[in-house]
Amino acid sequence: MIHTVLGLELAYWQETTLRVLGGLVMLLLLTGGVVYLYLFKFVSFMQSRLGPMEAGPYGSLQLLAEVGKWLQKEDIFPEDADRKIFALAPAIVLASTFLMFIVIPAGPNAVVSDLGTGIYFVLAMSSLSVIGILMAGWASANKYALIGALRAGGQLIAYELPLVLATIGVVVAAGSLNLQDIVAAQANGEIFGIDWIGNPFVITQFVAFMIFVISVQAELTQTPFDMPIAESELVAGYHVEYTGIRFLIYFIAEFATAVAFAAVASTLFLGGWALPAAWGLGTGVMHVVGPIVISTKAVLLVGVVFWVRFTLPRYREDQLQRFAWKFLIPLALANIVVTAIAKVVF
Amino acid sequence: MANPLSEFLRSYLSVGIFVGLSFVLFGLLMVISWALRPNRPQAGKYINYESGVDPVGSTWSQSQVRYYIFALLFVIFDVEAVFIFPWATRLEAYGTFGLIEMFAFITILILGLVYAWRKGVLKWA
């Protein structure tokens, strides 16, 4: 299949190379941006301090300095560790993060691979990271790490369900699993005949949106759902024994996953890369504007996650399990029922 | 070239390439780090971390997994989600018939959750 990009005809391998490199650039750029913007600066301002100011203007090169620092750290394996699994676990977590980015569209044609299973693929791949975390916790041969990994396992599966059930509301409304179709449904939609903002599902599926964002907070093990890495009792949870670059990879994966989930939430609920069809912008314009639109939405949503993270105190383990099973899951099921009735009746 | 099967397989080939890239990136970081980092073995470094004191007992400690029944519940609900997804995409075609069918399905599952709830499974044991 030959696609045309900017008037150039591209062979399959050229197109694939472009898509893969584009995906990689988006991933690294957005993750780096989010780390600098929120973890270094936003939080510092919330805590009445300046944050990094030395490396580059306003500390903007601090991230590169950090990577350089971590690269030089000694790689220590604890003596009782299961060495192979210990070494491999960060790669699994990183691969899970990469897999999430594959189907998120950033423009009419800007997607690594436009799979028909779309959102289902994202959700399946996001849960792969649990395997990496359990591997890390087990292989470390450390009590803190083991307890942290078990907590992470329990929490990630508990909040996987509201996450999946909340997206079903959107799938019912859009009638497709493919993310491009979901974006198109929102751009072309209308609410009671008003079409100038399209039909972003955050309006009609507001309950699902709230469930999704809360579950994302828990899936990322950010405060208030950070029992797995609770530093006051487990030191750092499953990555307590990791040093140097392997530790940094967990860190990168955590923030890249935050970006990926935010991009998924923007695609499902906030209209994705598209601007409402009523604005009459052509496909050519959207090739350029699309990535900017989705990046903006995703970065703002990550901002909400971090805002909550640095504001609320931590839930106890039983409280967060109860919240998922007794509140979020019944609510998500009720949302499916209501959405389905609305879809059939109207 | 417009063979739908080969299109389908190629879309998954891109997935494979992208995942391969993540492992390449991982390997690259490892190699750079290996070239840069020091290696000064000292016996004390390799003791498992337990807040500064020597580890007590076996480090493969047993801990009570209090929410293993949640895992069983999770499997049930996750399989349910697998069944709901195809229905959700085709709801418009099924109409009222599909709606009633799925209500029966969801109701039975909610009954399961209510049963577990009443049994006290969702409590911190």
mmCIF file with all atom_site columns, C-alpha atoms in Angstrom, chain A residues 231-304:
data_model
loop_
_atom_site.group_PDB
_atom_site.id
_atom_site.type_symbol
_atom_site.label_atom_id
_atom_site.label_alt_id
_atom_site.label_comp_id
_atom_site.label_asym_id
_atom_site.label_entity_id
_atom_site.label_seq_id
_atom_site.pdbx_PDB_ins_code
_atom_site.Cartn_x
_atom_site.Cartn_y
_atom_site.Cartn_z
_atom_site.occupancy
_atom_site.B_iso_or_equiv
_atom_site.pdbx_formal_charge
_atom_site.auth_seq_id
_atom_site.auth_comp_id
_atom_site.auth_asym_id
_atom_site.auth_atom_id
_atom_site.pdbx_PDB_model_num
ATOM 1  C CA . GLU A 1 231 ? 7.679   5.858  51.080 1.00 0.00 ? 231 GLU A CA 1
ATOM 2  C CA . SER A 1 232 ? 6.858   6.179  54.770 1.00 0.00 ? 232 SER A CA 1
ATOM 3  C CA . GLU A 1 233 ? 6.298   2.437  55.219 1.00 0.00 ? 233 GLU A CA 1
ATOM 4  C CA . LEU A 1 234 ? 7.767   0.636  52.173 1.00 0.00 ? 234 LEU A CA 1
ATOM 5  C CA . VAL A 1 235 ? 10.628  3.053  51.369 1.00 0.00 ? 235 VAL A CA 1
ATOM 6  C CA . ALA A 1 236 ? 10.015  2.836  47.617 1.00 0.00 ? 236 ALA A CA 1
ATOM 7  C CA . GLY A 1 237 ? 8.057   -0.359 47.096 1.00 0.00 ? 237 GLY A CA 1
ATOM 8  C CA . TYR A 1 238 ? 8.959   -2.628 44.206 1.00 0.00 ? 238 TYR A CA 1
ATOM 9  C CA . HIS A 1 239 ? 11.945  -0.615 42.933 1.00 0.00 ? 239 HIS A CA 1
ATOM 10 C CA . VAL A 1 240 ? 13.687  -0.198 46.282 1.00 0.00 ? 240 VAL A CA 1
ATOM 11 C CA . GLU A 1 241 ? 16.678  -2.357 45.229 1.00 0.00 ? 241 GLU A CA 1
ATOM 12 C CA . TYR A 1 242 ? 17.162  -0.781 41.807 1.00 0.00 ? 242 TYR A CA 1
ATOM 13 C CA . THR A 1 243 ? 20.023  1.603  41.141 1.00 0.00 ? 243 THR A CA 1
ATOM 14 C CA . GLY A 1 244 ? 21.262  3.720  38.283 1.00 0.00 ? 244 GLY A CA 1
ATOM 15 C CA . ILE A 1 245 ? 19.782  3.418  34.847 1.00 0.00 ? 245 ILE A CA 1
ATOM 16 C CA . ARG A 1 246 ? 17.418  0.580  35.714 1.00 0.00 ? 246 ARG A CA 1
ATOM 17 C CA . PHE A 1 247 ? 15.767  2.748  38.335 1.00 0.00 ? 247 PHE A CA 1
ATOM 18 C CA . LEU A 1 248 ? 15.586  5.613  35.853 1.00 0.00 ? 248 LEU A CA 1
ATOM 19 C CA . ILE A 1 249 ? 13.768  3.373  33.377 1.00 0.00 ? 249 ILE A CA 1
ATOM 20 C CA . TYR A 1 250 ? 10.991  2.765  35.933 1.00 0.00 ? 250 TYR A CA 1
ATOM 21 C CA . PHE A 1 251 ? 10.836  6.492  36.387 1.00 0.00 ? 251 PHE A CA 1
ATOM 22 C CA . ILE A 1 252 ? 10.662  7.205  32.640 1.00 0.00 ? 252 ILE A CA 1
ATOM 23 C CA . ALA A 1 253 ? 8.043   4.485  32.180 1.00 0.00 ? 253 ALA A CA 1
ATOM 24 C CA . GLU A 1 254 ? 5.900   5.937  34.949 1.00 0.00 ? 254 GLU A CA 1
ATOM 25 C CA . PHE A 1 255 ? 5.780   9.362  33.343 1.00 0.00 ? 255 PHE A CA 1
ATOM 26 C CA . ALA A 1 256 ? 5.438   8.046  29.806 1.00 0.00 ? 256 ALA A CA 1
ATOM 27 C CA . THR A 1 257 ? 2.495   5.948  30.987 1.00 0.00 ? 257 THR A CA 1
ATOM 28 C CA . ALA A 1 258 ? 0.973   9.069  32.522 1.00 0.00 ? 258 ALA A CA 1
ATOM 29 C CA . VAL A 1 259 ? 1.270   10.785 29.136 1.00 0.00 ? 259 VAL A CA 1
ATOM 30 C CA . ALA A 1 260 ? -0.150  7.739  27.338 1.00 0.00 ? 260 ALA A CA 1
ATOM 31 C CA . PHE A 1 261 ? -3.170  7.487  29.633 1.00 0.00 ? 261 PHE A CA 1
ATOM 32 C CA . ALA A 1 262 ? -3.761  11.224 29.353 1.00 0.00 ? 262 ALA A CA 1
ATOM 33 C CA . ALA A 1 263 ? -3.596  10.981 25.560 1.00 0.00 ? 263 ALA A CA 1
ATOM 34 C CA . VAL A 1 264 ? -6.047  8.076  25.617 1.00 0.00 ? 264 VAL A CA 1
ATOM 35 C CA . ALA A 1 265 ? -8.410  10.023 27.879 1.00 0.00 ? 265 ALA A CA 1
ATOM 36 C CA . SER A 1 266 ? -8.151  13.063 25.560 1.00 0.00 ? 266 SER A CA 1
ATOM 37 C CA . THR A 1 267 ? -8.901  10.859 22.576 1.00 0.00 ? 267 THR A CA 1
ATOM 38 C CA . LEU A 1 268 ? -11.862 9.145  24.204 1.00 0.00 ? 268 LEU A CA 1
ATOM 39 C CA . PHE A 1 269 ? -13.455 12.090 25.972 1.00 0.00 ? 269 PHE A CA 1
ATOM 40 C CA . LEU A 1 270 ? -12.028 15.398 24.788 1.00 0.00 ? 270 LEU A CA 1
ATOM 41 C CA . GLY A 1 271 ? -12.147 14.955 21.027 1.00 0.00 ? 271 GLY A CA 1
ATOM 42 C CA . GLY A 1 272 ? -8.587  13.753 20.391 1.00 0.00 ? 272 GLY A CA 1
ATOM 43 C CA . TRP A 1 273 ? -6.535  15.455 17.696 1.00 0.00 ? 273 TRP A CA 1
ATOM 44 C CA . ALA A 1 274 ? -9.573  16.705 15.803 1.00 0.00 ? 274 ALA A CA 1
ATOM 45 C CA . LEU A 1 275 ? -11.193 20.093 15.926 1.00 0.00 ? 275 LEU A CA 1
ATOM 46 C CA . PRO A 1 276 ? -14.982 20.112 15.410 1.00 0.00 ? 276 PRO A CA 1
ATOM 47 C CA . ALA A 1 277 ? -15.904 19.374 11.781 1.00 0.00 ? 277 ALA A CA 1
ATOM 48 C CA . ALA A 1 278 ? -18.143 22.455 11.777 1.00 0.00 ? 278 ALA A CA 1
ATOM 49 C CA . TRP A 1 279 ? -15.033 24.652 11.886 1.00 0.00 ? 279 TRP A CA 1
ATOM 50 C CA . GLY A 1 280 ? -14.356 23.507 8.354  1.00 0.00 ? 280 GLY A CA 1
ATOM 51 C CA . LEU A 1 281 ? -10.599 22.910 8.595  1.00 0.00 ? 281 LEU A CA 1
ATOM 52 C CA . GLY A 1 282 ? -9.274  20.660 5.851  1.00 0.00 ? 282 GLY A CA 1
ATOM 53 C CA . THR A 1 283 ? -7.341  17.427 6.336  1.00 0.00 ? 283 THR A CA 1
ATOM 54 C CA . GLY A 1 284 ? -4.163  19.169 5.181  1.00 0.00 ? 284 GLY A CA 1
ATOM 55 C CA . VAL A 1 285 ? -4.330  21.662 8.057  1.00 0.00 ? 285 VAL A CA 1
ATOM 56 C CA . MET A 1 286 ? -5.075  18.927 10.582 1.00 0.00 ? 286 MET A CA 1
ATOM 57 C CA . HIS A 1 287 ? -1.906  17.050 9.606  1.00 0.00 ? 287 HIS A CA 1
ATOM 58 C CA . VAL A 1 288 ? -0.050  19.965 11.220 1.00 0.00 ? 288 VAL A CA 1
ATOM 59 C CA . VAL A 1 289 ? -2.510  21.128 13.884 1.00 0.00 ? 289 VAL A CA 1
ATOM 60 C CA . GLY A 1 290 ? -3.620  17.652 15.057 1.00 0.00 ? 290 GLY A CA 1
ATOM 61 C CA . PRO A 1 291 ? -0.457  16.706 16.978 1.00 0.00 ? 291 PRO A CA 1
ATOM 62 C CA . ILE A 1 292 ? -0.434  20.109 18.681 1.00 0.00 ? 292 ILE A CA 1
ATOM 63 C CA . VAL A 1 293 ? -4.080  19.769 19.708 1.00 0.00 ? 293 VAL A CA 1
ATOM 64 C CA . ILE A 1 294 ? -3.717  16.297 21.238 1.00 0.00 ? 294 ILE A CA 1
ATOM 65 C CA . SER A 1 295 ? -0.411  17.177 22.926 1.00 0.00 ? 295 SER A CA 1
ATOM 66 C CA . THR A 1 296 ? -2.010  20.203 24.558 1.00 0.00 ? 296 THR A CA 1
ATOM 67 C CA . LYS A 1 297 ? -4.968  18.211 25.821 1.00 0.00 ? 297 LYS A CA 1
ATOM 68 C CA . ALA A 1 298 ? -2.793  15.366 27.079 1.00 0.00 ? 298 ALA A CA 1
ATOM 69 C CA . VAL A 1 299 ? -0.335  17.662 28.867 1.00 0.00 ? 299 VAL A CA 1
ATOM 70 C CA . LEU A 1 300 ? -3.172  19.558 30.561 1.00 0.00 ? 300 LEU A CA 1
ATOM 71 C CA . LEU A 1 301 ? -4.725  16.284 31.732 1.00 0.00 ? 301 LEU A CA 1
ATOM 72 C CA . VAL A 1 302 ? -1.395  15.085 33.136 1.00 0.00 ? 302 VAL A CA 1
ATOM 73 C CA . GLY A 1 303 ? -1.365  18.413 34.958 1.00 0.00 ? 303 GLY A CA 1
ATOM 74 C CA . VAL A 1 304 ? -4.639  17.483 36.642 1.00 0.00 ? 304 VAL A CA 1
#
